[in-house]
PDB file of C-alpha atoms in Angstrom:
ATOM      1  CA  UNK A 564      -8.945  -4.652   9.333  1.00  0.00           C
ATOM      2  CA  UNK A 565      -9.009  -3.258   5.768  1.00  0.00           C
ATOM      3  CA  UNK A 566     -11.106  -5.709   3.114  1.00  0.00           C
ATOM      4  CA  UNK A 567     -12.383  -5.756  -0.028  1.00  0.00           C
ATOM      5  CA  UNK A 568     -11.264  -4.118  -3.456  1.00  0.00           C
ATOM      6  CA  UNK A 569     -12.841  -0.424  -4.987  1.00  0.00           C
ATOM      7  CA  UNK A 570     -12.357   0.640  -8.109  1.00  0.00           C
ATOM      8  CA  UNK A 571     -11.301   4.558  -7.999  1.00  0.00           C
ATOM      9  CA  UNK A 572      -9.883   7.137 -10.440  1.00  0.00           C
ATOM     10  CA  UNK A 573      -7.034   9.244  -9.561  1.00  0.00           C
ATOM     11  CA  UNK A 574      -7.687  12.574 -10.569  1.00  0.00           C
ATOM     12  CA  UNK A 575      -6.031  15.192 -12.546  1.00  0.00           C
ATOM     13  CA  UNK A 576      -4.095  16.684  -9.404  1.00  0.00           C
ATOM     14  CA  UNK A 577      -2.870  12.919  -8.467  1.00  0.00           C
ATOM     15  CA  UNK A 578      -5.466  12.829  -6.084  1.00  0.00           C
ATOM     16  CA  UNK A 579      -7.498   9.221  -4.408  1.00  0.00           C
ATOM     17  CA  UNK A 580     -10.738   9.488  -3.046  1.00  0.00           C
ATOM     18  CA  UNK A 581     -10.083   6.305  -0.389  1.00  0.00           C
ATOM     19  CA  UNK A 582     -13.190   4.056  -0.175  1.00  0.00           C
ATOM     20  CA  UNK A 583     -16.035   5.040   2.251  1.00  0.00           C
ATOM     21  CA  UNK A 584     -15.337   1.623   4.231  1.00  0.00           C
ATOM     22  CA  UNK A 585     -11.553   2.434   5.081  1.00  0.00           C
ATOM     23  CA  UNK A 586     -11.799   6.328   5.720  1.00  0.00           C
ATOM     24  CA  UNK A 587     -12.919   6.148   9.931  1.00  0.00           C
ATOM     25  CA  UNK A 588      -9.960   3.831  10.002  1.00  0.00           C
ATOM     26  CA  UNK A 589      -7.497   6.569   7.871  1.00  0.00           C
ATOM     27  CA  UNK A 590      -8.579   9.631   8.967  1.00  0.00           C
ATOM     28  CA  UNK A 591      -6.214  10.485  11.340  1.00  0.00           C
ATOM     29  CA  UNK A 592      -3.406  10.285   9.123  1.00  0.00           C
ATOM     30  CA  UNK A 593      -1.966   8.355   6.236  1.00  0.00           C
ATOM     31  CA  UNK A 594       1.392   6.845   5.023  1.00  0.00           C
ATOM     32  CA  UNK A 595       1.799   6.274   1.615  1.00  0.00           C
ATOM     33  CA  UNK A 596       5.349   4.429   0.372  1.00  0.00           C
ATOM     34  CA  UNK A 597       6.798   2.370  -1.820  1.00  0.00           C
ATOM     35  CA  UNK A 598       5.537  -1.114  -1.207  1.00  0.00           C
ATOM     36  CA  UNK A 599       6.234  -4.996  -3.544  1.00  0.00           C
ATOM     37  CA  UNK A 600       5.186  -5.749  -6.765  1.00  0.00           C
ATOM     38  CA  UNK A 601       5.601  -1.948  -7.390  1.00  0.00           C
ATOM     39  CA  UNK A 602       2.648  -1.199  -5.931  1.00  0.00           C
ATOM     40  CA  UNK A 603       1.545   1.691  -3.061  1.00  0.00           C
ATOM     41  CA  UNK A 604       1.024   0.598   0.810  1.00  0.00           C
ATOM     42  CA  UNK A 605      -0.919   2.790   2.425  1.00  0.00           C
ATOM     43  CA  UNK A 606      -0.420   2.180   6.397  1.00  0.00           C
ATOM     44  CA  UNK A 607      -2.896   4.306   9.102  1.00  0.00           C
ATOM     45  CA  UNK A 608      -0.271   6.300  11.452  1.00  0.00           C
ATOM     46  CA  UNK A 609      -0.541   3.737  14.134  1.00  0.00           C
ATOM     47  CA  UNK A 610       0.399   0.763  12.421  1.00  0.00           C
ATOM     48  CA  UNK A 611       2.902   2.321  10.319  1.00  0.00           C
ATOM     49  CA  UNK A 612       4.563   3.576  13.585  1.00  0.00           C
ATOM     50  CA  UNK A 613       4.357  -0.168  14.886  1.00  0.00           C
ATOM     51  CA  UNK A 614       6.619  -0.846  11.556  1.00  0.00           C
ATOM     52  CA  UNK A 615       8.747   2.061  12.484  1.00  0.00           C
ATOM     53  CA  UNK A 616       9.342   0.653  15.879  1.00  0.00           C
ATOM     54  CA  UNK A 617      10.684  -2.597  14.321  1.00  0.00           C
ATOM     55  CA  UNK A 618      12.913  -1.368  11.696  1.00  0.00           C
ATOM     56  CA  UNK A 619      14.407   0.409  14.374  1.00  0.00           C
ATOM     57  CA  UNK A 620      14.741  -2.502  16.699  1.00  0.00           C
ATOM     58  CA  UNK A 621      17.262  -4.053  14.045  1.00  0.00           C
ATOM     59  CA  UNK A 622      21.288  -3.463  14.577  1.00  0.00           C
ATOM     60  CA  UNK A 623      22.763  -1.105  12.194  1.00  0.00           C
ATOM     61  CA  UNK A 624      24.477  -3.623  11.437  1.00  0.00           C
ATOM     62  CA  UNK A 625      22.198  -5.450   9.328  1.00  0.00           C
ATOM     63  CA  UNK A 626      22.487  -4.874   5.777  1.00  0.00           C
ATOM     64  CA  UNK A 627      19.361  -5.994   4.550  1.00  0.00           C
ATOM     65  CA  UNK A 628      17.235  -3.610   7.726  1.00  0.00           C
ATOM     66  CA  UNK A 629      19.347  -1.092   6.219  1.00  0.00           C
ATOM     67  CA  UNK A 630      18.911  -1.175   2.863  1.00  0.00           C
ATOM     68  CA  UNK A 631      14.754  -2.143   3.194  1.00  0.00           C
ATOM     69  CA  UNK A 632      14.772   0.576   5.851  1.00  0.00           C
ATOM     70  CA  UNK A 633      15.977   3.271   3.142  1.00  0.00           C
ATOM     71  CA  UNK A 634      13.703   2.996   0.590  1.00  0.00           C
ATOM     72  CA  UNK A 635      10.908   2.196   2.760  1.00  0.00           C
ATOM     73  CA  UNK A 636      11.545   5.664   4.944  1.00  0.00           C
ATOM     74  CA  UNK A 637      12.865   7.457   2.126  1.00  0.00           C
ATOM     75  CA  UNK A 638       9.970   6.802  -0.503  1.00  0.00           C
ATOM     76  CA  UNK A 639       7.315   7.602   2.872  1.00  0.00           C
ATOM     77  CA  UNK A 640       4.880  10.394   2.621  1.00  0.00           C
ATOM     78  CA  UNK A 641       2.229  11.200   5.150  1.00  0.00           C
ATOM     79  CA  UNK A 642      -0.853  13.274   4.903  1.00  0.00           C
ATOM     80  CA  UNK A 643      -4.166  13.693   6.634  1.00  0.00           C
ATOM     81  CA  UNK A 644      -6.939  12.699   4.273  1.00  0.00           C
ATOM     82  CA  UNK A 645      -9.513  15.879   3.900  1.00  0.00           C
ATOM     83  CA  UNK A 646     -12.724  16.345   4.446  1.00  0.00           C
ATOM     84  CA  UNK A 647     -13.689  14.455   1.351  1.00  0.00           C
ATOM     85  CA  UNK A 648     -11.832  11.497   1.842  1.00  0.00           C
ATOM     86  CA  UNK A 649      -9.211  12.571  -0.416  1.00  0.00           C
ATOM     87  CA  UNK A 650      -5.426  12.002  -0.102  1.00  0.00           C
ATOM     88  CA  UNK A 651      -2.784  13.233  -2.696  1.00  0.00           C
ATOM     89  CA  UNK A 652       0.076  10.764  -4.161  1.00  0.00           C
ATOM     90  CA  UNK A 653       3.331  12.425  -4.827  1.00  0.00           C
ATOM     91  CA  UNK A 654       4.536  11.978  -8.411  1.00  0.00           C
ATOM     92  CA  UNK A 655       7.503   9.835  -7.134  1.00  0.00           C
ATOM     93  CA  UNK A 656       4.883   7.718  -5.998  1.00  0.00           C
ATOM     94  CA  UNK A 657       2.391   7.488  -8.652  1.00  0.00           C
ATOM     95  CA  UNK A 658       5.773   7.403 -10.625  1.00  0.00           C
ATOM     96  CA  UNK A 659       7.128   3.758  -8.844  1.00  0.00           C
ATOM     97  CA  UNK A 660       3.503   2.349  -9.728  1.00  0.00           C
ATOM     98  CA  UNK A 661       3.113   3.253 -12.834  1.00  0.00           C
ATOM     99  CA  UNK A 662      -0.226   4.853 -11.298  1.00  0.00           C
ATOM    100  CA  UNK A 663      -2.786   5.893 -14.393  1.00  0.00           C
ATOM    101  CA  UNK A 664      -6.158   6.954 -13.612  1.00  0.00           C
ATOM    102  CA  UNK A 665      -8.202   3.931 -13.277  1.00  0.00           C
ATOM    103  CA  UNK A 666      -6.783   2.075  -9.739  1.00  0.00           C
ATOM    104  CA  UNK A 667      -7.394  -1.101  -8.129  1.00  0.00           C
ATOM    105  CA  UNK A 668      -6.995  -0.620  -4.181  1.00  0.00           C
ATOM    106  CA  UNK A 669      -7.483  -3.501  -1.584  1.00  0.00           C
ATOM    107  CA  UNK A 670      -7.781  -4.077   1.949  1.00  0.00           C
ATOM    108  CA  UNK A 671      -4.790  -6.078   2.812  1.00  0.00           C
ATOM    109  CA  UNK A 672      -5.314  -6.405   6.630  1.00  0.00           C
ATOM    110  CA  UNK A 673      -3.553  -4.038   8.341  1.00  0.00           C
ATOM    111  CA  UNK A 674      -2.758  -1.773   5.794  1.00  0.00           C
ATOM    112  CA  UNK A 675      -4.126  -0.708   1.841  1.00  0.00           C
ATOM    113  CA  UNK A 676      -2.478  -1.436  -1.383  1.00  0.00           C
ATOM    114  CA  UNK A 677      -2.882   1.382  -4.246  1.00  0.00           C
ATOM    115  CA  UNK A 678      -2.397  -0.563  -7.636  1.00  0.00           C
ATOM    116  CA  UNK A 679      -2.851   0.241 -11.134  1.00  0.00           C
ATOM    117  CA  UNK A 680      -5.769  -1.745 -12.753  1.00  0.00           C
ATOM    118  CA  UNK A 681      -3.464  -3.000 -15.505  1.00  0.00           C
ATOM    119  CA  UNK A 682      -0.651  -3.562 -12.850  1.00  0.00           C
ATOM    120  CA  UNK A 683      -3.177  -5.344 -10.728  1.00  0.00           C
ATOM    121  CA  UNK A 684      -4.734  -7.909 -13.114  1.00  0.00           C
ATOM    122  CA  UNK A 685      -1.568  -9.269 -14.612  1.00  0.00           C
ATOM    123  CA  UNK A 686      -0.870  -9.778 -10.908  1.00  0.00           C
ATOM    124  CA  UNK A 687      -4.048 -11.623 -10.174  1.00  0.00           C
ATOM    125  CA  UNK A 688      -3.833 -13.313 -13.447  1.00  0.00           C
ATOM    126  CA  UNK A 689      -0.423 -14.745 -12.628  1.00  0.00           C
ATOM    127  CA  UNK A 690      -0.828 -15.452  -8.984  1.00  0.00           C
ATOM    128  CA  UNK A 691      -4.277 -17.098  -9.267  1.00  0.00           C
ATOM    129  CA  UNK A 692      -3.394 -20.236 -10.110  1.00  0.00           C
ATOM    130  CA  UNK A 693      -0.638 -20.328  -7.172  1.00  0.00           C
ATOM    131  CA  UNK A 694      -3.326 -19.236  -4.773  1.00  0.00           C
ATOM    132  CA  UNK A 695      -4.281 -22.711  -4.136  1.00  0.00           C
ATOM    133  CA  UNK A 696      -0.522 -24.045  -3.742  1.00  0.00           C
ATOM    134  CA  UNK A 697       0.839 -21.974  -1.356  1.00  0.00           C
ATOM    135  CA  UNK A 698      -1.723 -22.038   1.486  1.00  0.00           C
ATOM    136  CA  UNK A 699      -0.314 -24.752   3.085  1.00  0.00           C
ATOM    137  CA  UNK A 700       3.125 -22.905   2.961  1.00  0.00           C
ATOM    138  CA  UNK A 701       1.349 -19.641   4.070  1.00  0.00           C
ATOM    139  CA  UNK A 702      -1.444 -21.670   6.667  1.00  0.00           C
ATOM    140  CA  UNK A 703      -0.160 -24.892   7.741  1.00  0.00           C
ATOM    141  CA  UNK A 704      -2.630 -27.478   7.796  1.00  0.00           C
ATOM    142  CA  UNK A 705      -4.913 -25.332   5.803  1.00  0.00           C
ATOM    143  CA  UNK A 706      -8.080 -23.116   6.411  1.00  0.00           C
TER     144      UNK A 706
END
């Protein structure tokens, strides 16, 4: 389970050292894609293949599968991270995020979320005060 929220710097080659806490869990291999509130999701290869595996489950049929299936597959990129802990984000990527060097990225369960620190506090700024609101929606009957 990913947790937590580091503070690194992309560097001048687009590159993200991921946090010493997540790397046993990435190091096998990473996908990177497009993911809401135009930030990154970053999924290990297993989970990301459990995603897969539902996406395809859904009749061709179904426009919305389709259409989430497309950008989600299409925007995908997957790497192994090296030996430093280091993965690179495509432009396209860094791009859809409006990545600049100083990131925000969180554990988010079962996967990580690459933000921009601008990008990420308007976010938290906004949603803070709906935090308390919707955890009966999210968690009925609460904590």
């Amino acid at each position: 389970m990913f947790l937590g929220t580091h503070t690194p710097r992309l560097d001048d080659k687009g590159r993200l050292i991921l946090p010493a806490k997540f790397r046993d869990e990435l190091a096998g291999g990473v996908v990177i894609t497009k993911g809401q509130e135009r930030c990154l999701y970053v999924f290990p290869m297993p989970e990301f293949q459990r995603i897969a595996d539902q996406l395809r489950e859904q009749p061709v049929t179904h426009k919305a599968a389709r259409a989430y299936s497309r950008v989600f597959f299409a925007s995908a990129h997957d790497e192994i991270p090296d030996k430093q802990g280091r993965v690179t984000i495509p432009a396209h990527l860094r791009e859809y995020a409006a990545l600049n060097r100083e990131l925000v990225v969180i554990g988010a369960s079962t996967r990580v979320e690459i933000w921009d620190k601008q990008s990420w506090e308007q976010y938290l700024s906004a949603s803070e005060d709906d935090f308390a609101d919707i955890e009966e929606g999210v968690l009925p009957g609460g904590l």
